[in-house]
CSV table of C-alpha atoms in Angstrom, one decimal:
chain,number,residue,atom,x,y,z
A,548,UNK,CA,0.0,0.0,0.0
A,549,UNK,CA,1.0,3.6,-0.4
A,550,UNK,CA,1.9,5.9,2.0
A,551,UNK,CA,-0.6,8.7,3.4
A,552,UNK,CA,1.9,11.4,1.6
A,553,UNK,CA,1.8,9.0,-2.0
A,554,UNK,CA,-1.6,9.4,-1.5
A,555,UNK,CA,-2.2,12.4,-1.2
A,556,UNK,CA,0.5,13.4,-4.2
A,557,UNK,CA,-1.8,11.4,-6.2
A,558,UNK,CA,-5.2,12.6,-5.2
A,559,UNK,CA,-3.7,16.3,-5.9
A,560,UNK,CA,-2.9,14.7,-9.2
A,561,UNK,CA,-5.6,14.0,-10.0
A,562,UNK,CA,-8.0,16.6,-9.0
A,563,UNK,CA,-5.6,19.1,-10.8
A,564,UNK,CA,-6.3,17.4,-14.0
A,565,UNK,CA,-10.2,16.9,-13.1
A,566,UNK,CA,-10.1,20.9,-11.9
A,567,UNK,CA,-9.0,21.8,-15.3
A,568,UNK,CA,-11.8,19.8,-17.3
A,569,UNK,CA,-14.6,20.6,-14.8
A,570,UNK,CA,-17.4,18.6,-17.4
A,571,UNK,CA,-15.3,15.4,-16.5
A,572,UNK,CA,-13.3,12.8,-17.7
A,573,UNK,CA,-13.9,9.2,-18.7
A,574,UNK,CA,-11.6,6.4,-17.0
A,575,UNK,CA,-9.8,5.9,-20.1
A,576,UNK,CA,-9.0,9.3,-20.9
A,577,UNK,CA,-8.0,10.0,-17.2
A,578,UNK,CA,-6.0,7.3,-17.1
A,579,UNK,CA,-3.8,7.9,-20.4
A,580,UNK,CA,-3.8,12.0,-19.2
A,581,UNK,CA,-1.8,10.6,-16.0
A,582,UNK,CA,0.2,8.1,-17.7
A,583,UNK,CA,1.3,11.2,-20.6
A,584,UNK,CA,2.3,13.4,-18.2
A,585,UNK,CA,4.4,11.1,-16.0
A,586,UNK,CA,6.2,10.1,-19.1
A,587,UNK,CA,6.5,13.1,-19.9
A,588,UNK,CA,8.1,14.3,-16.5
A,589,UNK,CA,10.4,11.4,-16.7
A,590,UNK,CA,11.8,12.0,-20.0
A,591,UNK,CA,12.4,15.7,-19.0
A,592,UNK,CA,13.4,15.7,-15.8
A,593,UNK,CA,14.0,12.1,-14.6
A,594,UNK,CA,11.2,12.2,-12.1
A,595,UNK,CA,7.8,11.2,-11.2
A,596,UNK,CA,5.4,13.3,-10.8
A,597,UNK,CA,3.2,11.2,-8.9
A,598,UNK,CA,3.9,7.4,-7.3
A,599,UNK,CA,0.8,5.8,-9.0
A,600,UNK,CA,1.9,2.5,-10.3
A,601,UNK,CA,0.9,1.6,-14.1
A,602,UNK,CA,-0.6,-1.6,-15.2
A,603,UNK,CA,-1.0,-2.8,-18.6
A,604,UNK,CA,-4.7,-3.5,-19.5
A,605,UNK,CA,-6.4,-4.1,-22.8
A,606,UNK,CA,-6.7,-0.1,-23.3
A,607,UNK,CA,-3.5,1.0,-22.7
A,608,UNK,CA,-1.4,1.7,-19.1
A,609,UNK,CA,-3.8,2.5,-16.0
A,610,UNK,CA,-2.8,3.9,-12.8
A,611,UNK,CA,-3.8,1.0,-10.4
A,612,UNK,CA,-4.6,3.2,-7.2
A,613,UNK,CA,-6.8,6.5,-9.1
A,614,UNK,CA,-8.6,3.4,-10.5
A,615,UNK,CA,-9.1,1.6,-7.7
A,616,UNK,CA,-10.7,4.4,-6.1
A,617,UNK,CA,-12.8,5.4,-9.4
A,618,UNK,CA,-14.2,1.8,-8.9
A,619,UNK,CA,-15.0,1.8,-4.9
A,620,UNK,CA,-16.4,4.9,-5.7
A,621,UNK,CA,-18.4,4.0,-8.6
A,622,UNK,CA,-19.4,0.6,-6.7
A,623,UNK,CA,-20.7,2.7,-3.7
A,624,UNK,CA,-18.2,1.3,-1.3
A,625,UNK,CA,-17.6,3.1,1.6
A,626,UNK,CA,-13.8,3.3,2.3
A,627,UNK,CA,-14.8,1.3,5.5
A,628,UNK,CA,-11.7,-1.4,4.8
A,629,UNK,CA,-9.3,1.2,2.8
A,630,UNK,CA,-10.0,4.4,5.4
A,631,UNK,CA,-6.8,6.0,3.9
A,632,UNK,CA,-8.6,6.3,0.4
A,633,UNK,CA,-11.2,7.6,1.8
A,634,UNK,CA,-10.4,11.5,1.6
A,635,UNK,CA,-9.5,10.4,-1.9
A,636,UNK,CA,-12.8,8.9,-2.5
A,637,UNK,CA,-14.8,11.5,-1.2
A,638,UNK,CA,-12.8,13.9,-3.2
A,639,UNK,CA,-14.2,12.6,-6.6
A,640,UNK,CA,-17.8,12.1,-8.4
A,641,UNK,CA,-18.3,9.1,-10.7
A,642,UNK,CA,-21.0,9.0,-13.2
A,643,UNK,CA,-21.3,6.7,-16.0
A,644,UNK,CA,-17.5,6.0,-15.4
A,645,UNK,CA,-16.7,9.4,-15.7
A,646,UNK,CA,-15.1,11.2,-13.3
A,647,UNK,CA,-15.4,14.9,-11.6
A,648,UNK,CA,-13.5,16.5,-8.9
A,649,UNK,CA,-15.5,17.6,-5.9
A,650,UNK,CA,-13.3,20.0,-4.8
A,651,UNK,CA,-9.7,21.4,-5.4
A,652,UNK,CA,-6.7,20.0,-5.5
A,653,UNK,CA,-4.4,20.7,-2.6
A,654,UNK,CA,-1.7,22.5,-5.1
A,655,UNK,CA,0.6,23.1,-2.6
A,656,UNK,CA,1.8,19.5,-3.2
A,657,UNK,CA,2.6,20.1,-6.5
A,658,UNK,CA,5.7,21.8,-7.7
A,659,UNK,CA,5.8,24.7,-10.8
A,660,UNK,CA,7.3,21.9,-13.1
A,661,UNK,CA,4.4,19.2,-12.4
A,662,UNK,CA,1.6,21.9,-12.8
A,663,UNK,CA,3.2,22.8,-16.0
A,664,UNK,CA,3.7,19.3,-17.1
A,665,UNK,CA,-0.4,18.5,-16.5
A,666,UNK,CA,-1.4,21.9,-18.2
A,667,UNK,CA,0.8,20.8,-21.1
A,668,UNK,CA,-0.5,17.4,-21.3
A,669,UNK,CA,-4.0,18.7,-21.0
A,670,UNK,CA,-3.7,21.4,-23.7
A,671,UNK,CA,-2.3,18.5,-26.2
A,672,UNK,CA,-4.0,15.0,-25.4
A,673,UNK,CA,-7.2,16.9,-23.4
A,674,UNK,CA,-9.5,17.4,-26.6
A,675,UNK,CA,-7.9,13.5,-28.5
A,676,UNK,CA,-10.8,10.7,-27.9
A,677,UNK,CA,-10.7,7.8,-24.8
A,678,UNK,CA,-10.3,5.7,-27.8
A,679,UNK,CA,-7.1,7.4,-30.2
A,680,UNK,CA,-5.3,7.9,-26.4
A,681,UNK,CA,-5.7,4.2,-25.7
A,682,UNK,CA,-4.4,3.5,-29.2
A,683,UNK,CA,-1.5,5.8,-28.8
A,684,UNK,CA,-0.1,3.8,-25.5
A,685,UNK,CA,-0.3,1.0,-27.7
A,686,UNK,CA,3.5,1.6,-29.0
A,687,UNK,CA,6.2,-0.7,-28.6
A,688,UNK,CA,7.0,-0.7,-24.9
A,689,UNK,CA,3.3,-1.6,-23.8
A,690,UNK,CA,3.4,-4.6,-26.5
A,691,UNK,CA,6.4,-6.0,-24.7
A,692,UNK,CA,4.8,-5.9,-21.3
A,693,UNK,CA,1.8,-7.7,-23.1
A,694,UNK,CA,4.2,-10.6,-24.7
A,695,UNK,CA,5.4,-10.8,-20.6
A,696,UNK,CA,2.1,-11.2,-19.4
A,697,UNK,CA,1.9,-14.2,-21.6
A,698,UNK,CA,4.3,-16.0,-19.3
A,699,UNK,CA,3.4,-14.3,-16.1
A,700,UNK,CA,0.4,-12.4,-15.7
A,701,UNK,CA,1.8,-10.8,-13.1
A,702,UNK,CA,4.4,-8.9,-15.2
A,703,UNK,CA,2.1,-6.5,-16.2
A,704,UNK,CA,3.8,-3.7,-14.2
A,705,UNK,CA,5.2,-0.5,-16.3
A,706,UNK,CA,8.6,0.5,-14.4
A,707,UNK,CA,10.1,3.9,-14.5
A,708,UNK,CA,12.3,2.8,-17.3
A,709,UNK,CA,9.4,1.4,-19.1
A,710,UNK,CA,7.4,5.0,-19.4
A,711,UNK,CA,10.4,6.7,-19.3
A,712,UNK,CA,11.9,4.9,-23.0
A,713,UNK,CA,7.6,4.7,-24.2
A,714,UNK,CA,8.5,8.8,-24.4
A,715,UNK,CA,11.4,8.5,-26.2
A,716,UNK,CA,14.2,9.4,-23.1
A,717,UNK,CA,17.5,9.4,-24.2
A,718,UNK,CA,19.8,6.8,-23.0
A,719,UNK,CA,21.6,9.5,-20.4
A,720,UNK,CA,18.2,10.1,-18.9
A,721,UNK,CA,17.4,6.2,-18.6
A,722,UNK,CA,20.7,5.8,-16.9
A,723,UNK,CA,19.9,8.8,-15.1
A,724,UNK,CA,16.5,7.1,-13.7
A,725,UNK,CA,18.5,3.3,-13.4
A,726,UNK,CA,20.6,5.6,-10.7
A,727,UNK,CA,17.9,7.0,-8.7
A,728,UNK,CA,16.0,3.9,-8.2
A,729,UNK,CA,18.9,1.9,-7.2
A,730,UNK,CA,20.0,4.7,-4.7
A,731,UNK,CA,16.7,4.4,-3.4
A,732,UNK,CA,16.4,0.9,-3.2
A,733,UNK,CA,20.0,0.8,-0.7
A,734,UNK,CA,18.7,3.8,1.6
A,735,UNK,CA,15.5,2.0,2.0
C-alpha cells in the first residue's frame, strides 16, 4: 500500500487534472492524461510526478490506485476497509464511469514543473478521444509488457524505465533514472 503522503501526491494529481476539465473525464481518458504526463516528467526531468503504479490492460497503461478508487467509488463502497482512500474517494464524483473533482486540488503539493507538465498534457491529449489515447499507448514498450504477461500475468507492471523509453528518453536520462531507483532501493 501507499503511504498517506503517496496518497495524497496522487489525489492532488488527480484533482488538478479533473479541476482543469470541470465537465469530467472518462476512465480511459484520465487514465492515459496521467500516464502522458508522467512520461513526460520522466523524459524531462528524470522524475515522477506522482507514485501511482501503471498496469498494462487491454486499453493501454492505468494507474492501479486512481482506478481503484474510481471503482469503490463508482461501486458505492464506503472506504470502511481502505479508510486511507477515503479522503480520496470523497474527493471525486463518478458517473457513467466518468469522473469529476469535488473540490480542489491541494496544489501546494505540486511543484511549478508538475503543474506545468499536466497543463501541457491537457492542452495536447485533453480534446484527442478515450479511444485514439488508448491507441497511442499502444507503442512498442506496452506490447512488450503484453508478450510478458503471456508467461506471467503478473508482469504487467510499467517501471520507470518502461514509461520513461515509451516517451522517447535518451539513454543519459534512462541511466539517469537506473541511478535513482537503485540509490533508493539501498537507503531504503
Amino acid at each position: 500500500m501507499k503511504t498517506i503522503e503517496q496518497i495524497e501526491k496522487i489525489k492532488a494529481v488527480v484533482l488538478y487534472v479533473l479541476n482543469k476539465m470541470p465537465t469530467g473525464v472518462d476512465y480511459i481518458k484520465l487514465s492515459k492524461l496521467l500516464y502522458f504526463a508522467q512520461r513526460e516528467s520522466l523524459v524531462l526531468y528524470g522524475k515522477t510526478i506522482f507514485d501511482d503504479t501503471f498496469k498494462a490492460r487491454d486499453r493501454g497503461p492505468v494507474p492501479t490506485l486512481t482506478y481503484k478508487v474510481l471503482k469503490m467509488i463508482e461501486n458505492g463502497d464506503d472506504f470502511n476497509e481502505c479508510n486511507e482512500l477515503k479522503e480520496f474517494g470523497n474527493s471525486i464524483e463518478v458517473v457513467r464511469q466518468k469522473a469529476t473533482a469535488l473540490q480542489n486540488c491541494n496544489i501546494d503539493l505540486l511543484t511549478s514543473i508538475d503543474m506545468k507538465i499536466l497543463d501541457d498534457t491537457i492542452k495536447k491529449y485533453g480534446k484527442i478521444s478515450s479511444k485514439k489515447l488508448s491507441e497511442m499507448t499502444h507503442d512498442e514498450v506496452y506490447n512488450s509488457i503484453i508478450e510478458k504477461m503471456k508467461d506471467d500475468p503478473e508482469k504487467d507492471i510499467f517501471t520507470l524505465i518502461d514509461i520513461a523509453r515509451s516517451g522517447g528518453a535518451s539513454e543519459e536520462m534512462i541511466e539517469y533514472i537506473r541511478n535513482k531507483q537503485v540509490l533508493k532501493k539501498a537507503l531504503a
